[in-house]
Coordinates of N, CA, C and O in Angstrom, one line a residue:
M981 N 0.9 -1.2 0.0 CA 0.0 0.0 0.0 C 0.9 1.2 0.0 O 1.7 1.4 0.9
A982 N 0.7 2.1 -1.0 CA 1.6 3.3 -1.1 C 0.8 4.5 -1.3 O -0.1 4.6 -2.1
P983 N 1.1 5.5 -0.5 CA 0.5 6.8 -0.7 C 1.0 7.4 -2.0 O 2.2 7.2 -2.3
P984 N 0.3 8.2 -2.7 CA 0.8 8.9 -3.9 C 1.9 9.8 -3.5 O 1.9 10.4 -2.5
M985 N 3.0 9.9 -4.4 CA 4.0 10.9 -4.1 C 3.4 12.3 -4.3 O 2.4 12.4 -4.9
S986 N 4.1 13.2 -3.7 CA 3.7 14.6 -3.9 C 3.9 15.0 -5.4 O 4.7 14.4 -6.1
A987 N 3.2 16.1 -5.8 CA 3.4 16.5 -7.2 C 4.8 16.9 -7.5 O 5.4 16.6 -8.5
G988 N 5.5 17.5 -6.5 CA 6.9 17.9 -6.6 C 7.8 16.7 -6.8 O 8.7 16.7 -7.6
K989 N 7.6 15.7 -6.0 CA 8.4 14.5 -6.1 C 8.1 13.7 -7.4 O 9.0 13.1 -8.0
F990 N 6.9 13.8 -7.8 CA 6.5 13.2 -9.1 C 7.3 13.8 -10.3 O 7.9 13.1 -11.1
L991 N 7.3 15.1 -10.3 CA 8.0 15.9 -11.3 C 9.5 15.6 -11.2 O 10.2 15.3 -12.2
D992 N 10.1 15.6 -10.0 CA 11.5 15.3 -9.8 C 11.8 13.8 -10.3 O 12.9 13.6 -10.9
A993 N 10.9 12.9 -10.0 CA 11.2 11.5 -10.4 C 11.2 11.4 -11.9 O 12.1 10.7 -12.4
L994 N 10.3 12.0 -12.6 CA 10.3 12.0 -14.0 C 11.6 12.6 -14.6 O 12.2 12.0 -15.5
K995 N 12.0 13.8 -14.1 CA 13.2 14.4 -14.6 C 14.4 13.6 -14.3 O 15.3 13.5 -15.2
D996 N 14.5 13.0 -13.2 CA 15.6 12.2 -12.8 C 15.8 11.0 -13.7 O 16.9 10.5 -13.9
E997 N 14.7 10.5 -14.3 CA 14.7 9.4 -15.2 C 15.0 9.8 -16.7 O 15.0 9.0 -17.6
G998 N 15.2 11.1 -16.9 CA 15.5 11.6 -18.2 C 14.3 12.0 -19.1 O 14.4 12.1 -20.3
V999 N 13.2 12.1 -18.4 CA 11.9 12.5 -19.2 C 11.9 13.9 -19.5 O 12.3 14.8 -18.7
T1000 N 11.5 14.3 -20.7 CA 11.3 15.7 -21.1 C 9.9 16.1 -20.7 O 8.9 15.5 -21.3
V1001 N 9.8 17.0 -19.8 CA 8.5 17.3 -19.2 C 8.0 18.7 -19.6 O 8.8 19.6 -19.7
V1002 N 6.8 18.8 -19.9 CA 6.1 20.0 -20.2 C 5.0 20.2 -19.2 O 4.1 19.4 -19.1
E1003 N 5.1 21.3 -18.4 CA 4.1 21.5 -17.4 C 2.9 22.4 -18.0 O 3.2 23.4 -18.5
V1004 N 1.7 21.9 -17.9 CA 0.6 22.5 -18.5 C -0.3 23.1 -17.5 O -0.9 22.5 -16.6
G1005 N -0.3 24.5 -17.4 CA -1.2 25.2 -16.5 C -0.9 24.8 -15.1 O 0.2 24.4 -14.7
D1006 N -1.9 24.9 -14.2 CA -1.8 24.5 -12.8 C -2.0 23.0 -12.6 O -3.0 22.6 -11.9
W1007 N -1.2 22.2 -13.3 CA -1.4 20.8 -13.3 C -1.4 20.2 -11.9 O -2.1 19.2 -11.7
R1008 N -0.6 20.8 -11.0 CA -0.5 20.2 -9.7 C -1.8 20.2 -8.9 O -1.9 19.3 -8.0
H1009 N -2.7 21.0 -9.2 CA -4.0 21.1 -8.5 C -5.2 20.8 -9.4 O -6.3 21.0 -8.9
H1010 N -4.9 20.3 -10.6 CA -6.0 20.0 -11.5 C -6.3 18.5 -11.3 O -5.5 17.6 -11.7
N1011 N -7.5 18.1 -10.7 CA -7.8 16.7 -10.4 C -9.3 16.6 -10.2 O -10.1 17.5 -10.3
R1012 N -9.7 15.3 -9.9 CA -11.1 15.0 -9.6 C -11.2 14.5 -8.2 O -12.0 13.6 -7.8
N1013 N -10.4 15.0 -7.3 CA -10.3 14.5 -5.9 C -11.7 14.7 -5.2 O -12.0 14.0 -4.2
H1014 N -12.5 15.7 -5.6 CA -13.8 15.9 -5.0 C -14.8 14.7 -5.3 O -15.8 14.6 -4.7
K1015 N -14.4 13.8 -6.3 CA -15.3 12.7 -6.6 C -14.9 11.4 -5.9 O -15.6 10.4 -6.1
G1016 N -13.8 11.4 -5.2 CA -13.4 10.2 -4.5 C -11.9 10.3 -4.1 O -11.2 11.2 -4.5
P1017 N -11.4 9.3 -3.4 CA -10.1 9.3 -2.9 C -9.0 9.1 -4.0 O -9.4 8.5 -5.0
W1018 N -7.8 9.6 -3.8 CA -6.7 9.3 -4.7 C -5.7 8.6 -3.8 O -5.1 9.1 -2.9
G1019 N -5.6 7.3 -4.1 CA -4.7 6.5 -3.3 C -5.4 5.5 -2.4 O -6.6 5.7 -2.1
P1020 N -4.8 4.5 -1.8 CA -3.4 4.2 -2.1 C -3.1 3.8 -3.6 O -4.1 3.3 -4.2
V1021 N -1.9 4.1 -4.1 CA -1.6 3.8 -5.5 C -0.9 2.5 -5.5 O -0.1 2.1 -4.6
H1022 N -1.1 1.7 -6.6 CA -0.6 0.4 -6.7 C 0.1 0.2 -8.1 O 0.8 -0.9 -8.3
G1023 N 0.0 1.1 -9.0 CA 0.6 0.9 -10.3 C 0.4 2.0 -11.3 O -0.1 3.1 -11.0
V1024 N 0.9 1.7 -12.5 CA 0.9 2.7 -13.6 C 0.0 2.1 -14.7 O 0.2 0.9 -15.1
M1025 N -0.9 2.9 -15.3 CA -1.7 2.4 -16.4 C -1.4 3.2 -17.7 O -1.3 4.5 -17.7
I1026 N -1.2 2.5 -18.8 CA -0.9 3.1 -20.1 C -2.1 3.0 -21.0 O -2.8 2.0 -21.1
H1027 N -2.4 4.1 -21.7 CA -3.5 4.2 -22.6 C -3.1 4.7 -24.0 O -2.0 5.3 -24.1
H1028 N -3.9 4.6 -25.0 CA -3.8 5.4 -26.2 C -5.0 6.4 -26.4 O -6.0 6.1 -25.8
T1029 N -4.8 7.5 -27.1 CA -5.8 8.5 -27.0 C -6.9 8.4 -28.1 O -7.9 9.0 -28.0
V1030 N -6.6 7.8 -29.2 CA -7.4 7.8 -30.4 C -7.6 9.2 -30.9 O -8.7 9.6 -31.3
T1031 N -6.5 9.9 -30.9 CA -6.5 11.3 -31.5 C -5.2 11.5 -32.2 O -4.2 10.7 -32.1
S1032 N -5.1 12.6 -33.0 CA -3.9 12.9 -33.7 C -3.7 14.4 -33.5 O -4.6 15.2 -33.3
G1033 N -2.4 14.9 -33.5 CA -2.1 16.3 -33.3 C -1.9 16.5 -31.8 O -2.8 16.4 -31.0
S1034 N -0.6 16.8 -31.5 CA -0.2 16.9 -30.1 C -1.0 18.0 -29.3 O -1.5 17.8 -28.2
K1035 N -1.1 19.2 -29.9 CA -1.8 20.3 -29.2 C -3.2 19.9 -28.8 O -3.6 20.1 -27.6
R1036 N -4.0 19.4 -29.7 CA -5.4 19.1 -29.5 C -5.5 17.9 -28.5 O -6.3 17.9 -27.6
T1037 N -4.6 16.9 -28.6 CA -4.6 15.8 -27.7 C -4.3 16.2 -26.3 O -5.0 15.8 -25.4
V1038 N -3.4 17.1 -26.1 CA -3.1 17.6 -24.7 C -4.3 18.3 -24.2 O -4.7 18.2 -23.0
E1039 N -4.9 19.2 -25.0 CA -6.1 19.9 -24.6 C -7.3 19.0 -24.1 O -7.9 19.2 -23.1
I1040 N -7.5 18.0 -25.0 CA -8.6 17.0 -24.6 C -8.3 16.3 -23.3 O -9.1 16.1 -22.4
C1041 N -7.0 15.9 -23.2 CA -6.7 15.1 -21.9 C -6.7 16.0 -20.7 O -7.0 15.5 -19.6
R1042 N -6.4 17.3 -20.9 CA -6.5 18.2 -19.7 C -7.9 18.5 -19.4 O -8.3 18.5 -18.2
D1043 N -8.7 18.9 -20.4 CA -10.1 19.4 -20.2 C -11.2 18.4 -20.2 O -12.2 18.6 -19.7
G1044 N -10.9 17.2 -20.9 CA -11.9 16.2 -21.0 C -13.0 16.6 -22.1 O -12.7 17.5 -22.9
H1045 N -14.2 16.1 -22.0 CA -15.3 16.4 -22.9 C -16.6 16.3 -22.1 O -16.5 15.9 -20.9
P1046 N -17.7 16.7 -22.7 CA -18.9 16.8 -21.9 C -19.3 15.5 -21.1 O -19.8 15.6 -20.0
S1047 N -19.0 14.4 -21.6 CA -19.4 13.1 -20.9 C -18.3 12.6 -20.0 O -18.6 11.7 -19.2
L1048 N -17.1 13.2 -20.0 CA -16.0 12.8 -19.2 C -15.1 14.0 -18.9 O -14.2 14.3 -19.7
P1049 N -15.3 14.6 -17.7 CA -14.5 15.8 -17.4 C -13.0 15.4 -17.2 O -12.7 14.3 -16.7
G1050 N -12.2 16.4 -17.5 CA -10.7 16.2 -17.3 C -10.3 16.4 -15.8 O -11.2 16.9 -15.0
P1051 N -9.1 16.1 -15.5 CA -8.1 15.5 -16.4 C -8.4 14.1 -16.7 O -8.9 13.3 -15.8
L1052 N -8.0 13.6 -17.9 CA -8.2 12.3 -18.3 C -6.9 11.4 -18.0 O -6.9 10.2 -18.5
C1053 N -5.9 12.0 -17.4 CA -4.7 11.3 -17.1 C -3.8 12.2 -16.2 O -4.2 13.4 -16.0
H1054 N -2.6 11.8 -15.9 CA -1.7 12.6 -15.2 C -0.7 13.2 -16.3 O -0.4 14.4 -16.2
G1055 N -0.3 12.4 -17.2 CA 0.6 12.9 -18.3 C 0.2 12.4 -19.6 O -0.3 11.3 -19.8
V1056 N 0.4 13.3 -20.6 CA 0.1 12.9 -22.0 C 1.5 12.8 -22.7 O 2.3 13.7 -22.7
I1057 N 1.7 11.6 -23.3 CA 3.0 11.3 -23.9 C 2.8 11.5 -25.4 O 2.1 10.6 -26.1
T1058 N 3.3 12.6 -26.0 CA 3.1 12.9 -27.4 C 4.1 12.1 -28.3 O 5.1 11.6 -27.7
K1059 N 3.9 12.2 -29.6 CA 4.8 11.4 -30.5 C 6.2 11.8 -30.5 O 7.1 11.1 -30.8
D1060 N 6.5 13.1 -30.0 CA 7.8 13.6 -30.0 C 8.5 13.2 -28.7 O 9.7 13.6 -28.4
G1061 N 7.9 12.4 -27.8 CA 8.5 11.9 -26.6 C 8.4 12.8 -25.4 O 8.9 12.5 -24.4
R1062 N 7.7 13.9 -25.6 CA 7.5 14.8 -24.4 C 6.4 14.3 -23.6 O 5.4 13.8 -24.1
V1063 N 6.5 14.6 -22.3 CA 5.4 14.2 -21.4 C 4.8 15.5 -20.8 O 5.4 16.3 -20.1
H1064 N 3.5 15.7 -21.2 CA 2.8 16.9 -20.8 C 2.0 16.6 -19.6 O 1.0 15.8 -19.6
L1065 N 2.4 17.2 -18.5 CA 1.7 17.0 -17.2 C 0.4 17.9 -17.2 O 0.5 19.1 -17.3
V1066 N -0.8 17.2 -17.1 CA -2.0 17.9 -17.2 C -2.9 17.8 -15.9 O -3.9 18.6 -15.8
G1067 N -2.5 17.0 -15.0 CA -3.2 16.9 -13.8 C -2.4 16.1 -12.7 O -1.5 15.4 -13.1
Y1068 N -2.9 16.2 -11.5 CA -2.2 15.4 -10.4 C -3.2 15.2 -9.3 O -3.8 16.1 -8.7
G1069 N -3.5 13.9 -9.0 CA -4.5 13.5 -8.1 C -5.4 12.5 -8.8 O -5.0 11.9 -9.8
R1070 N -6.6 12.4 -8.4 CA -7.6 11.5 -9.1 C -7.8 12.1 -10.5 O -8.1 13.2 -10.7
A1071 N -7.8 11.2 -11.5 CA -8.0 11.5 -12.9 C -8.9 10.5 -13.5 O -8.9 9.3 -13.1
N1072 N -9.7 10.9 -14.5 CA -10.7 10.1 -15.2 C -10.0 9.3 -16.2 O -10.2 9.5 -17.4
H1073 N -9.2 8.3 -15.9 CA -8.5 7.5 -16.9 C -8.7 6.0 -16.9 O -8.9 5.4 -17.9
A1074 N -8.8 5.4 -15.7 CA -8.9 4.0 -15.6 C -10.3 3.4 -15.6 O -10.6 2.4 -16.1
G1075 N -11.2 4.1 -14.9 CA -12.5 3.7 -14.8 C -12.6 2.4 -13.9 O -11.7 2.1 -13.2
M1076 N -13.7 1.7 -14.0 CA -13.9 0.5 -13.3 C -13.2 -0.7 -13.9 O -13.3 -0.8 -15.2
G1077 N -12.6 -1.5 -13.1 CA -11.9 -2.7 -13.7 C -12.0 -3.8 -12.7 O -12.8 -3.9 -11.8
D1078 N -11.1 -4.8 -13.0 CA -11.2 -6.1 -12.3 C -10.4 -6.2 -11.0 O -9.2 -5.9 -11.0
D1079 N -11.1 -6.5 -9.9 CA -10.4 -6.6 -8.6 C -9.3 -7.7 -8.6 O -8.3 -7.6 -7.9
D1080 N -9.5 -8.7 -9.4 CA -8.4 -9.8 -9.5 C -7.2 -9.2 -10.1 O -6.1 -9.6 -9.7
V1081 N -7.3 -8.4 -11.1 CA -6.2 -7.7 -11.7 C -5.5 -6.8 -10.7 O -4.2 -6.9 -10.6
L1082 N -6.2 -6.1 -10.0 CA -5.6 -5.2 -9.0 C -4.8 -6.0 -7.9 O -3.7 -5.7 -7.6
R1083 N -5.4 -7.1 -7.5 CA -4.7 -8.0 -6.5 C -3.4 -8.5 -7.1 O -2.4 -8.6 -6.4
A1084 N -3.4 -8.8 -8.4 CA -2.2 -9.3 -9.1 C -1.1 -8.2 -9.2 O 0.1 -8.5 -9.0
V1085 N -1.6 -7.0 -9.5 CA -0.7 -5.9 -9.6 C 0.0 -5.7 -8.2 O 1.2 -5.5 -8.1
I1086 N -0.8 -5.6 -7.2 CA -0.3 -5.4 -5.8 C 0.7 -6.5 -5.5 O 1.8 -6.2 -4.9
A1087 N 0.4 -7.7 -5.8 CA 1.3 -8.9 -5.5 C 2.5 -9.0 -6.5 O 3.4 -9.8 -6.3
E1088 N 2.4 -8.2 -7.6 CA 3.4 -8.3 -8.7 C 3.5 -9.7 -9.2 O 4.6 -10.2 -9.4
K1089 N 2.3 -10.2 -9.5 CA 2.2 -11.6 -10.1 C 1.7 -11.4 -11.5 O 1.2 -10.4 -11.9
A1090 N 1.7 -12.5 -12.3 CA 1.1 -12.6 -13.6 C -0.4 -12.1 -13.6 O -1.1 -12.5 -12.6
L1091 N -0.8 -11.4 -14.6 CA -2.2 -10.9 -14.6 C -3.2 -11.9 -15.0 O -2.9 -12.6 -16.0
P1092 N -4.3 -12.0 -14.3 CA -5.4 -12.9 -14.8 C -6.1 -12.1 -15.9 O -5.9 -10.9 -16.1
T1093 N -7.0 -12.8 -16.6 CA -7.8 -12.2 -17.6 C -8.8 -11.3 -16.9 O -9.4 -11.7 -15.9
D1094 N -9.0 -10.1 -17.4 CA -9.9 -9.1 -16.9 C -11.3 -9.5 -17.4 O -11.6 -9.4 -18.5
N1095 N -12.2 -9.9 -16.4 CA -13.5 -10.3 -16.8 C -14.6 -9.7 -16.1 O -15.8 -10.1 -16.2
E1096 N -14.3 -8.7 -15.3 CA -15.4 -7.9 -14.6 C -14.9 -6.5 -14.3 O -13.7 -6.2 -14.4
A1097 N -15.8 -5.6 -14.0 CA -15.5 -4.2 -13.8 C -16.2 -3.8 -12.5 O -17.3 -3.3 -12.5
N1098 N -15.5 -4.1 -11.4 CA -16.1 -3.9 -10.0 C -15.2 -3.1 -9.1 O -15.5 -3.0 -7.9
T1099 N -14.1 -2.5 -9.6 CA -13.1 -1.8 -8.8 C -12.7 -0.5 -9.4 O -12.4 -0.4 -10.6
D1100 N -12.7 0.6 -8.6 CA -12.3 1.9 -9.0 C -10.8 2.1 -9.3 O -10.0 2.1 -8.4
G1101 N -10.5 2.1 -10.6 CA -9.1 2.2 -11.0 C -8.5 3.6 -10.9 O -7.3 3.8 -10.7
N1102 N -9.4 4.6 -11.0 CA -8.9 6.0 -10.9 C -8.3 6.3 -9.6 O -7.4 7.2 -9.5
R1103 N -8.7 5.6 -8.6 CA -8.1 5.8 -7.2 C -6.7 5.2 -7.1 O -5.9 5.7 -6.4
H1104 N -6.4 4.1 -7.8 CA -5.2 3.3 -7.6 C -4.1 3.4 -8.6 O -3.0 2.8 -8.3
F1105 N -4.3 4.0 -9.7 CA -3.3 4.0 -10.8 C -2.9 5.4 -11.2 O -3.7 6.3 -11.4
Y1106 N -1.6 5.6 -11.4 CA -1.1 6.7 -12.2 C -1.5 6.4 -13.6 O -1.3 5.3 -14.1
G1107 N -1.9 7.4 -14.4 CA -2.3 7.2 -15.8 C -1.6 8.1 -16.8 O -1.4 9.3 -16.6
F1108 N -1.2 7.4 -17.9 CA -0.6 8.2 -19.0 C -1.3 7.9 -20.3 O -1.5 6.7 -20.7
E1109 N -1.8 8.9 -21.0 CA -2.4 8.8 -22.3 C -1.3 9.1 -23.3 O -0.5 10.0 -23.2
C1110 N -1.3 8.2 -24.3 CA -0.2 8.3 -25.4 C -0.9 8.6 -26.7 O -1.8 7.9 -27.1
E1111 N -0.4 9.7 -27.3 CA -1.0 10.1 -28.6 C -0.8 9.1 -29.7 O 0.3 8.8 -30.1
N1112 N -1.9 8.5 -30.1 CA -1.9 7.5 -31.1 C -3.4 7.2 -31.5 O -4.3 7.3 -30.7
L1113 N -3.6 7.0 -32.8 CA -5.0 6.7 -33.3 C -5.5 5.4 -32.8 O -6.7 5.2 -32.8
G1114 N -4.7 4.5 -32.3 CA -5.1 3.2 -31.8 C -5.8 2.3 -32.8 O -6.5 1.4 -32.4
D1115 N -5.3 2.4 -34.0 CA -5.9 1.6 -35.1 C -5.0 0.4 -35.4 O -5.2 -0.4 -36.3
G1116 N -3.8 0.3 -34.7 CA -2.9 -0.7 -35.0 C -2.0 -0.4 -36.2 O -1.0 -1.1 -36.5
E1117 N -2.2 0.7 -36.9 CA -1.4 1.2 -38.0 C -0.7 2.4 -37.7 O 0.4 2.6 -38.3
D1118 N -1.2 3.3 -36.9 CA -0.5 4.5 -36.6 C 0.8 4.2 -35.9 O 0.8 3.4 -34.9
P1119 N 1.9 4.7 -36.3 CA 3.2 4.2 -35.8 C 3.4 4.8 -34.4 O 2.9 5.8 -34.0
W1120 N 4.3 4.0 -33.6 CA 4.7 4.4 -32.3 C 6.2 4.8 -32.5 O 7.1 3.9 -32.5
P1121 N 6.6 6.0 -32.6 CA 8.0 6.4 -32.7 C 8.8 5.9 -31.5 O 8.3 5.9 -30.4
E1122 N 10.1 5.5 -31.7 CA 10.9 5.0 -30.7 C 11.0 6.0 -29.5 O 11.0 5.6 -28.4
V1123 N 11.1 7.3 -29.9 CA 11.2 8.3 -28.8 C 10.0 8.3 -27.9 O 10.0 8.6 -26.7
Q1124 N 8.8 8.0 -28.4 CA 7.6 7.9 -27.6 C 7.6 6.6 -26.8 O 7.2 6.7 -25.6
L1125 N 8.0 5.5 -27.3 CA 8.1 4.3 -26.6 C 9.1 4.4 -25.4 O 8.9 4.0 -24.3
D1126 N 10.2 5.1 -25.7 CA 11.2 5.4 -24.7 C 10.6 6.2 -23.6 O 10.9 6.0 -22.4
A1127 N 9.8 7.2 -23.9 CA 9.2 8.0 -22.8 C 8.2 7.2 -22.0 O 8.2 7.4 -20.8
I1128 N 7.5 6.3 -22.6 CA 6.6 5.4 -21.8 C 7.4 4.6 -20.9 O 7.0 4.4 -19.7
E1129 N 8.5 4.0 -21.4 CA 9.4 3.2 -20.5 C 9.9 4.1 -19.4 O 9.9 3.6 -18.2
R1130 N 10.3 5.3 -19.7 CA 11.0 6.1 -18.6 C 10.0 6.6 -17.6 O 10.3 6.5 -16.4
V1131 N 8.8 7.0 -18.0 CA 7.8 7.5 -16.9 C 7.4 6.3 -16.1 O 7.3 6.4 -14.8
S1132 N 7.2 5.1 -16.7 CA 6.8 3.9 -15.9 C 7.9 3.6 -14.9 O 7.7 3.3 -13.7
A1133 N 9.2 3.5 -15.4 CA 10.3 3.2 -14.5 C 10.5 4.2 -13.4 O 10.8 3.8 -12.3
A1134 N 10.3 5.5 -13.7 CA 10.4 6.5 -12.7 C 9.5 6.3 -11.5 O 9.9 6.4 -10.4
I1135 N 8.2 6.0 -11.8 CA 7.3 5.8 -10.8 C 7.6 4.5 -10.0 O 7.5 4.4 -8.8
C1136 N 7.9 3.4 -10.8 CA 8.2 2.2 -10.1 C 9.4 2.3 -9.2 O 9.5 1.8 -8.1
R1137 N 10.4 3.0 -9.7 CA 11.6 3.2 -8.9 C 11.3 3.9 -7.6 O 11.8 3.6 -6.5
H1138 N 10.5 5.0 -7.7 CA 10.1 5.7 -6.5 C 9.5 4.9 -5.4 O 9.8 4.9 -4.2
H1139 N 8.5 4.0 -5.9 CA 7.7 3.2 -5.0 C 8.3 1.9 -4.7 O 7.8 1.2 -3.8
G1140 N 9.4 1.5 -5.3 CA 10.0 0.2 -5.1 C 9.3 -0.9 -5.8 O 9.3 -2.1 -5.3
W1141 N 8.6 -0.6 -6.8 CA 7.8 -1.6 -7.6 C 8.6 -2.2 -8.7 O 9.6 -1.6 -9.1
T1142 N 8.2 -3.3 -9.2 CA 8.8 -3.9 -10.4 C 8.0 -3.5 -11.6 O 6.9 -2.9 -11.5
Q1143 N 8.4 -4.0 -12.8 CA 7.7 -3.8 -14.0 C 6.3 -4.4 -14.0 O 5.5 -4.0 -14.8
R1144 N 6.1 -5.3 -13.1 CA 4.7 -5.9 -13.1 C 3.7 -5.0 -12.5 O 2.5 -5.3 -12.6
S1145 N 4.1 -3.8 -12.0 CA 3.1 -2.8 -11.6 C 2.7 -1.9 -12.7 O 1.9 -0.9 -12.5
V1146 N 3.1 -2.2 -13.9 CA 2.7 -1.4 -15.1 C 1.8 -2.2 -16.0 O 2.2 -3.3 -16.4
I1147 N 0.6 -1.7 -16.2 CA -0.4 -2.4 -17.0 C -1.0 -1.5 -18.1 O -0.9 -0.3 -18.0
G1148 N -1.6 -2.2 -19.1 CA -2.3 -1.4 -20.1 C -3.8 -1.4 -19.7 O -4.3 -2.3 -19.0
H1149 N -4.5 -0.4 -20.3 CA -5.9 -0.3 -20.0 C -6.7 -1.6 -20.4 O -7.6 -2.1 -19.7
L1150 N -6.2 -2.2 -21.5 CA -6.8 -3.5 -22.0 C -6.6 -4.6 -21.0 O -7.4 -5.6 -21.1
E1151 N -5.7 -4.5 -20.1 CA -5.5 -5.6 -19.1 C -6.3 -5.3 -17.8 O -6.4 -6.2 -16.9
W1152 N -7.0 -4.2 -17.7 CA -7.7 -3.7 -16.6 C -9.2 -3.8 -16.7 O -9.9 -4.3 -15.9
Q1153 N -9.7 -3.4 -17.9 CA -11.1 -3.2 -18.1 C -11.6 -4.0 -19.3 O -11.1 -3.8 -20.4
P1154 N -12.5 -5.0 -19.1 CA -13.0 -5.8 -20.2 C -13.5 -4.9 -21.4 O -14.2 -3.8 -21.1
G1155 N -13.2 -5.2 -22.6 CA -13.6 -4.5 -23.8 C -12.6 -3.4 -24.2 O -12.8 -2.9 -25.3
K1156 N -11.7 -3.0 -23.4 CA -10.7 -2.0 -23.8 C -9.6 -2.7 -24.6 O -9.2 -3.8 -24.5
V1157 N -9.0 -1.9 -25.6 CA -8.0 -2.4 -26.5 C -6.7 -1.7 -26.4 O -5.7 -2.0 -27.0
D1158 N -6.6 -0.6 -25.5 CA -5.5 0.2 -25.5 C -4.5 -0.2 -24.4 O -4.9 -0.7 -23.4
P1159 N -3.2 0.0 -24.8 CA -2.6 0.6 -26.0 C -2.5 -0.5 -27.1 O -2.2 -1.6 -26.8
K1160 N -2.8 -0.1 -28.3 CA -2.8 -1.0 -29.5 C -1.6 -0.5 -30.4 O -1.4 0.6 -30.6
G1161 N -0.8 -1.5 -30.8 CA 0.3 -1.2 -31.6 C 1.7 -1.7 -31.0 O 2.7 -1.7 -31.7
F1162 N 1.7 -2.0 -29.8 CA 2.8 -2.6 -29.1 C 2.2 -3.5 -28.0 O 1.1 -3.3 -27.6
T1163 N 3.0 -4.4 -27.5 CA 2.5 -5.3 -26.4 C 2.9 -4.8 -25.0 O 4.1 -4.3 -24.9
M1164 N 2.1 -4.9 -24.0 CA 2.5 -4.6 -22.7 C 3.6 -5.5 -22.2 O 4.5 -5.1 -21.4
K1165 N 3.6 -6.8 -22.7 CA 4.7 -7.7 -22.3 C 6.1 -7.1 -22.7 O 7.0 -7.1 -22.0
T1166 N 6.1 -6.6 -24.0 CA 7.4 -6.0 -24.5 C 7.7 -4.8 -23.7 O 8.9 -4.6 -23.3
M1167 N 6.8 -3.9 -23.4 CA 7.0 -2.7 -22.6 C 7.5 -3.1 -21.2 O 8.4 -2.4 -20.7
R1168 N 6.9 -4.0 -20.6 CA 7.3 -4.4 -19.3 C 8.8 -5.0 -19.3 O 9.5 -4.7 -18.4
G1169 N 9.1 -5.6 -20.4 CA 10.5 -6.1 -20.5 C 11.5 -4.9 -20.6 O 12.6 -4.9 -20.0
R1170 N 11.1 -3.9 -21.3 CA 11.9 -2.7 -21.4 C 12.1 -2.0 -20.0 O 13.1 -1.5 -19.6
I1171 N 10.9 -1.9 -19.3 CA 11.0 -1.3 -18.0 C 11.8 -2.1 -17.0 O 12.6 -1.5 -16.3
E1172 N 11.7 -3.4 -17.1 CA 12.5 -4.3 -16.3 C 14.0 -4.0 -16.5 O 14.8 -3.9 -15.6
E1173 N 14.4 -3.9 -17.8 CA 15.8 -3.6 -18.1 C 16.3 -2.2 -17.5 O 17.4 -2.1 -17.0
R1174 N 15.4 -1.2 -17.6 CA 15.7 0.1 -17.2 C 15.9 0.1 -15.6 O 16.7 0.9 -15.1
L1175 N 15.1 -0.7 -15.0 CA 15.1 -0.7 -13.5 C 16.4 -1.5 -12.9 O 16.6 -1.3 -11.7
K1176 N 17.1 -2.2 -13.8 CA 18.2 -3.0 -13.3 C 19.4 -2.0 -12.9 O 19.6 -1.0 -13.5

């Protein structure tokens, strides 16, 4: 069980891992904490945005849309490898997911198949939205994959977690497909190497 790190420590952890950070507005205080608790945190969740164009993608992830208010994540990883911090605290990114998956993340064991949505993920995961159309054809530049690896490793390093604490949205919530275009197994392998 881990309390979320402070916004300042979060920023420092990312920078210490070599992440190129862009701070967007008053990101440190932009959250959905009035809708429920933030923490304890147990892992990192990776998403794709189904958008193109960095500027618009960052705006959507910061502000949300009529049916889902922002922030929609903590950081937006654009195709150029920059990480735009848009919120800190509870964010509308994970939604309801499988309690068996959460238990596996906490225990850092192999993930079971997600077959129910009965647990609030917004409370327990740091979330990163990655600019990509999510059609399996839109490329993932190496600089963007490197940024996903680095932000995940930075958070894991701070909390003393292994790569098993990093999951994709598709591993959390039935019916989700993101991120599409690379496998979380491969990404966890990269994170494991970085943490050595």
